Amino acid sequence: MANTENRRLMYTCICNAIRECDLRKAARQHNGNAESVYAKLGKKPNCGNCLEEAEDVIREEREALIDPAIAA
């Protein structure tokens, strides 16, 4: 459990200081790709190195909404 909590506190986007937990919350509240979710957070990608990881996090979160067993 502690490992999961530490992961959620990690930064997904260093340029914008977006934590994984913030990205997950925004993904649950907003449809669209990473750039669209960043906009929901009032941010925009700068260097772009985070976008692939952000897309993975967003996809995981949305799959968990469809199938709660995935989140476990």
C-alpha positions as a printed Julia matrix, in Angstrom:
72×3 Matrix{Float64}:
   0.0    0.0     0.0
   2.81   2.43    0.84
   4.34   1.87   -2.6
   1.04   2.83   -4.25
   0.79   5.95   -2.11
   4.37   6.98   -2.92
   3.66   6.49   -6.62
   0.63   8.76   -6.46
   2.73  11.5    -4.86
   5.31  11.33   -7.62
   5.43  14.01  -10.28
   4.29  13.0   -13.74
   5.18  16.38  -15.22
   8.17  18.15  -13.7
   7.82  21.27  -15.88
   4.31  21.94  -14.56
   4.66  20.23  -11.16
   1.72  17.91  -11.91
   1.56  15.03   -9.47
   0.21  11.66  -10.54
  -2.68  11.94   -8.09
  -3.7   15.31   -9.6
  -3.49  13.87  -13.1
  -5.64  10.89  -12.1
  -8.28  13.13  -10.53
  -8.42  15.36  -13.62
  -8.64  12.29  -15.89
 -11.75  11.15  -13.99
 -13.37  14.56  -14.45
 -12.4   15.35  -18.03
 -12.36  13.46  -21.32
  -9.59  13.82  -23.82
  -5.89  13.19  -24.21
  -3.03  14.27  -21.95
  -2.84  17.77  -23.42
  -6.55  18.23  -22.82
  -6.28  16.98  -19.24
  -3.31  19.31  -18.65
  -5.5   22.19  -19.88
  -8.13  21.15  -17.33
  -5.4   21.66  -14.72
  -4.59  25.08  -16.19
  -1.3   23.81  -17.65
   0.17  22.94  -21.03
   3.0   20.56  -21.92
   6.38  22.24  -22.13
   9.15  19.78  -23.02
   6.71  16.92  -23.77
   8.8   14.2   -22.11
   5.92  13.39  -19.76
   3.17  12.91  -22.33
   3.61   9.18  -22.86
   3.57   8.49  -19.12
   0.62  10.87  -18.69
  -1.35   9.03  -21.38
  -0.68   5.73  -19.57
  -1.86   7.16  -16.24
  -4.98   8.63  -17.84
  -5.78   5.34  -19.58
  -5.32   3.39  -16.31
  -7.62   5.75  -14.47
 -10.35   5.58  -17.08
 -10.15   1.79  -17.28
 -10.54   1.66  -13.5
 -13.74   3.7   -13.8
 -15.13   1.14  -16.24
 -13.89  -1.91  -14.32
 -13.24  -1.21  -10.61
 -11.45  -4.59  -10.28
  -8.57  -3.14  -12.33
  -7.92  -0.54   -9.6
  -7.29  -3.24   -7.0
